[in-house]
């Protein structure tokens, strides 16, 4: 997408390569979010999840041809459910023990587990997969029957609420924002409402014929990075923050980064493997990090860095083992891990 250019199918392969590499790098940021604690690279690391949503949405909408869209989205949903089920089963002992599901009323625990599937996490960071599925279905059917700009506005409202419930929570304490946060059955900014805007943006970039130039986006990216840090400093200084998941400045920043990514012509023979590794790292790192995090002194920053490095190394090692074993005939089912 140049200044006046349309989506170029000739360059589409290189664009996919750039997105594969981006996902690999972004998975490092995700590990950092869950291991570095207060020493994490905030707020810039918060770009990771939005960009993951945008990449998945963009690649999905680029496949739509107006005839087989429903079949395409059906396969997309099934594939993500397979990914979720694989890791849910693989991590089931951790889920049952860590979530306390083996204690008390088994029926109530089962209901609680089902509820967490839809609006929260059953294993660390799993909310993203379900949010992607639900968010994609909502945006797809809304765009099917409503003007896409109205859909975009509705998604913006959802994201604004998520921002107000996270980085601006204590500014609006006692208001309708506080009530909405309490009424939502999970954590609203770690559930499908936060995915809607990013999925809508990904679909918009996949179908929009004109876009701002990548060169201009490079300049704007620098500007929005500064503004993101300003927003972070203001909300932190005034103690508005409950969790720092959602920032308003993430929207223009992630859009600029995304435009540069889809216009970045790259060639890399390992890109598909890097993409697979990023998925495995994302799904497995939470449990792996938990093995180390309980042993750290919260005042020792270098121990957090050590946990980050160890978690990343173990996650990548698990990825290589899975990718190697899935080539064995009777272990083909391991491909559902990514």
XYZ file of C-alpha atoms in Angstrom:
338
model
C 0.000 0.000 0.000
C 1.801 3.073 -1.183
C 0.545 6.643 -1.260
C -1.902 5.873 -4.028
C -1.202 2.210 -4.589
C -3.633 -0.661 -4.155
C -3.003 -3.997 -2.476
C -0.337 -5.536 -4.670
C -0.760 -9.295 -4.976
C 2.723 -9.594 -6.468
C 4.262 -8.245 -3.267
C 1.876 -10.099 -0.955
C 4.341 -12.902 -0.223
C 7.020 -10.464 0.976
C 4.440 -8.732 3.131
C 3.529 -12.022 4.765
C 7.231 -12.618 5.447
C 7.473 -9.260 7.211
C 4.444 -10.134 9.339
C 5.920 -13.540 10.218
C 9.113 -11.886 11.400
C 7.124 -9.246 13.276
C 5.164 -11.943 15.143
C 8.431 -13.646 16.126
C 9.824 -10.403 17.575
C 6.515 -9.475 19.212
C 6.429 -12.819 21.035
C 9.577 -11.666 22.869
C 7.668 -8.593 24.042
C 4.826 -10.811 25.275
C 7.276 -12.884 27.318
C 8.704 -9.645 28.699
C 5.266 -8.416 29.780
C 4.729 -11.563 31.847
C 8.230 -11.936 33.303
C 9.891 -8.534 33.736
C 7.198 -7.108 36.034
C 7.754 -3.442 36.845
C 11.030 -3.600 34.916
C 9.252 -4.312 31.630
C 9.633 -2.111 28.565
C 6.447 -0.163 29.228
C 4.584 1.310 27.517
C 6.126 0.272 24.186
C 5.712 -3.463 24.876
C 1.925 -2.931 24.914
C 2.062 -2.710 21.113
C 2.508 -6.492 20.925
C -1.038 -7.771 21.518
C -2.747 -5.137 19.304
C -0.355 -5.935 16.451
C -1.021 -9.659 16.868
C -4.754 -8.964 16.513
C -4.190 -6.734 13.479
C -1.933 -9.235 11.737
C -4.387 -12.111 12.200
C -7.311 -9.962 11.026
C -5.419 -8.563 8.053
C -4.341 -11.991 6.793
C -7.864 -13.355 7.231
C -9.612 -10.505 5.402
C -7.103 -10.659 2.542
C -8.317 -14.187 1.858
C -11.961 -13.140 1.472
C -13.241 -13.164 -2.101
C -16.917 -12.400 -1.534
C -17.983 -15.957 -2.399
C -16.338 -18.299 0.091
C -15.990 -15.876 2.990
C -18.126 -17.887 5.399
C -16.176 -21.054 4.663
C -12.887 -19.187 5.122
C -13.934 -17.772 8.468
C -15.221 -21.179 9.542
C -11.795 -22.703 8.903
C -10.207 -19.792 10.764
C -12.382 -20.410 13.824
C -11.787 -24.182 13.760
C -8.036 -23.696 13.458
C -7.929 -21.376 16.463
C -10.157 -23.698 18.504
C -7.770 -26.549 17.713
C -4.890 -24.372 18.907
C -6.743 -23.568 22.132
C -7.753 -27.183 22.803
C -4.210 -28.437 22.171
C -2.695 -26.137 24.770
C -5.607 -26.525 27.160
C -5.056 -30.305 27.211
C -1.269 -29.998 27.290
C -1.405 -27.608 30.243
C -4.389 -29.190 32.004
C -2.463 -30.311 35.136
C -1.235 -26.724 35.613
C -4.733 -25.326 34.969
C -6.411 -27.631 37.497
C -3.842 -27.143 40.256
C -3.090 -23.451 39.782
C -6.765 -22.539 39.347
C -7.887 -24.506 42.402
C -10.356 -26.555 40.341
C -9.591 -29.738 42.295
C -10.918 -28.212 45.504
C -14.506 -27.560 46.575
C -17.586 -28.083 44.404
C -16.556 -29.804 41.164
C -19.715 -28.719 39.285
C -19.238 -25.070 40.233
C -15.577 -25.305 39.315
C -16.540 -26.664 35.893
C -18.970 -23.777 35.359
C -16.237 -21.367 36.437
C -13.824 -22.962 33.960
C -16.325 -22.666 31.093
C -16.940 -19.030 31.991
C -13.219 -18.312 31.968
C -12.992 -19.820 28.490
C -15.257 -17.089 27.097
C -14.243 -13.989 29.053
C -10.891 -14.710 30.688
C -7.956 -17.129 30.640
C -7.850 -20.808 31.516
C -4.097 -20.948 30.965
C -1.789 -17.890 30.905
C -2.519 -15.519 27.982
C -5.159 -17.861 26.525
C -7.727 -15.045 26.551
C -6.157 -13.775 23.327
C -7.191 -16.841 21.280
C -10.837 -16.701 22.372
C -10.909 -12.905 22.031
C -9.638 -13.307 18.469
C -12.376 -15.839 17.663
C -15.251 -13.896 19.240
C -13.984 -10.515 18.052
C -13.549 -11.746 14.488
C -17.079 -13.156 14.384
C -18.539 -9.919 15.759
C -16.650 -7.681 13.308
C -17.366 -9.985 10.365
C -21.131 -10.107 10.897
C -21.361 -6.413 11.796
C -19.503 -5.475 8.604
C -21.751 -7.796 6.648
C -24.905 -5.879 7.606
C -23.698 -2.437 8.738
C -21.567 0.255 7.116
C -17.927 -0.415 7.996
C -17.419 3.107 9.356
C -20.275 2.610 11.817
C -18.702 -0.717 12.795
C -15.403 1.083 13.311
C -17.111 3.670 15.550
C -18.707 0.939 17.685
C -15.343 -0.794 18.032
C -13.768 2.517 19.066
C -16.340 2.896 21.836
C -15.485 -0.593 23.084
C -11.769 0.235 23.121
C -12.339 3.571 24.868
C -14.140 1.714 27.646
C -11.189 -0.693 27.937
C -8.771 2.251 28.222
C -10.911 3.895 30.889
C -11.030 0.619 32.836
C -7.262 0.134 32.753
C -5.013 3.202 32.516
C -7.695 5.687 33.575
C -9.604 3.561 36.075
C -9.052 5.676 39.199
C -9.837 8.878 37.310
C -13.363 7.542 36.790
C -13.762 5.637 40.051
C -17.376 5.708 41.211
C -18.726 6.428 37.741
C -20.429 4.256 35.121
C -16.955 3.140 34.018
C -16.361 1.603 37.430
C -19.792 -0.054 37.296
C -19.126 -1.501 33.823
C -15.811 -2.909 35.040
C -17.456 -4.588 38.035
C -20.396 -5.958 36.023
C -18.231 -7.532 33.309
C -17.709 -11.226 34.237
C -13.998 -11.144 33.416
C -11.363 -8.441 33.015
C -12.755 -6.370 30.172
C -9.371 -5.270 28.786
C -8.192 -8.901 28.739
C -11.240 -10.161 26.875
C -12.901 -9.868 23.472
C -14.118 -6.222 23.854
C -10.510 -5.032 23.578
C -9.965 -7.050 20.387
C -12.758 -5.435 18.369
C -10.956 -2.251 17.369
C -7.726 -4.025 16.412
C -9.577 -6.641 14.360
C -11.620 -3.907 12.660
C -8.401 -2.043 11.826
C -6.800 -5.190 10.404
C -9.854 -5.764 8.189
C -9.804 -2.104 7.153
C -6.163 -2.264 6.033
C -6.871 -5.475 4.104
C -9.722 -3.919 2.108
C -8.737 -0.246 1.908
C -7.184 0.677 -1.420
C -5.424 3.833 -0.312
C -3.219 4.481 2.657
C -0.687 6.964 3.980
C 2.856 6.350 2.689
C 5.213 4.123 4.715
C 7.801 6.939 4.736
C 5.328 9.318 6.334
C 4.351 6.565 8.769
C 7.980 6.304 9.850
C 7.951 9.950 10.924
C 4.528 9.617 12.551
C 5.683 6.518 14.431
C 8.397 8.530 16.170
C 5.838 11.202 17.082
C 3.328 8.680 18.453
C 6.012 6.851 20.449
C 6.750 10.122 22.236
C 3.035 10.763 22.808
C 2.586 7.210 24.126
C 5.330 7.790 26.686
C 3.725 11.123 27.626
C 0.388 9.355 28.168
C 2.143 6.689 30.248
C 3.902 9.284 32.409
C 0.717 11.317 32.949
C -1.470 8.359 33.941
C 1.268 6.968 36.198
C 2.092 10.287 37.855
C -1.550 11.005 38.667
C -2.122 7.386 39.789
C -5.020 6.732 37.408
C -3.695 3.282 36.514
C -5.235 -0.019 37.543
C -3.434 -1.975 34.801
C -1.442 -0.482 31.942
C -2.863 -2.687 29.168
C -4.685 -0.075 27.068
C -3.477 3.345 25.957
C -5.209 5.733 23.553
C -1.914 6.459 21.781
C -1.503 2.777 20.945
C -4.113 3.182 18.205
C -2.254 5.615 15.921
C 1.117 4.110 16.835
C 0.128 0.528 15.982
C -1.519 1.700 12.749
C 1.706 3.395 11.653
C 3.830 0.380 12.569
C 1.410 -1.888 10.734
C 1.499 0.178 7.538
C 5.299 -0.029 7.546
C 5.177 -3.788 8.132
C 2.837 -4.551 5.217
C 5.011 -2.425 2.942
C 8.296 -3.906 4.092
C 9.617 -6.096 1.274
C 11.545 -8.950 2.830
C 12.704 -12.401 1.916
C 13.451 -15.007 4.572
C 13.327 -18.770 4.111
C 12.798 -19.285 7.859
C 9.819 -16.930 8.155
C 7.185 -19.710 8.356
C 9.141 -21.450 11.115
C 9.562 -18.145 12.957
C 5.794 -17.654 12.809
C 5.204 -21.148 14.225
C 7.732 -20.548 16.995
C 6.031 -17.276 17.942
C 2.716 -19.098 18.443
C 4.252 -21.855 20.563
C 6.188 -19.331 22.641
C 3.022 -17.292 23.190
C 1.016 -20.292 24.364
C 3.677 -21.972 26.493
C 5.658 -19.152 28.092
C 3.189 -18.392 30.904
C 3.495 -21.791 32.539
C 7.244 -21.891 31.979
C 7.644 -18.436 33.538
C 5.624 -19.601 36.547
C 8.297 -22.194 37.312
C 10.839 -19.399 37.857
C 8.854 -16.367 39.023
C 7.997 -17.673 42.504
C 11.667 -17.799 43.366
C 12.556 -14.171 42.630
C 13.208 -11.348 45.025
C 10.998 -8.452 43.848
C 13.806 -5.980 44.561
C 16.388 -7.670 42.317
C 15.912 -6.399 38.761
C 18.558 -8.737 37.371
C 16.579 -11.769 38.574
C 13.599 -10.585 36.508
C 15.879 -10.327 33.496
C 17.175 -13.818 34.234
C 13.596 -15.166 34.384
C 12.865 -13.449 31.056
C 15.912 -15.017 29.405
C 15.283 -18.482 30.869
C 11.582 -18.401 29.926
C 12.410 -17.343 26.394
C 15.124 -19.977 25.977
C 12.953 -22.791 27.343
C 9.944 -21.688 25.247
C 12.013 -21.582 22.065
C 13.540 -24.974 22.911
C 10.026 -26.409 23.377
C 9.130 -24.903 19.990
C 12.039 -26.584 18.208
C 11.261 -29.917 19.879
C 7.598 -29.734 18.800
C 8.488 -28.684 15.239
C 10.945 -31.574 15.028
C 8.627 -34.212 16.521
C 5.601 -33.251 14.408
C 7.430 -34.552 11.340
C 7.144 -38.069 12.741
C 4.147 -39.791 11.179
C 2.309 -40.680 14.391
C 3.030 -37.249 15.913
C 1.527 -35.147 13.123
C -1.115 -33.975 15.592
C 1.535 -31.755 17.212
C 0.978 -29.327 14.335
C -2.131 -28.135 16.207
C 0.264 -26.464 18.669
C 0.819 -23.650 16.200
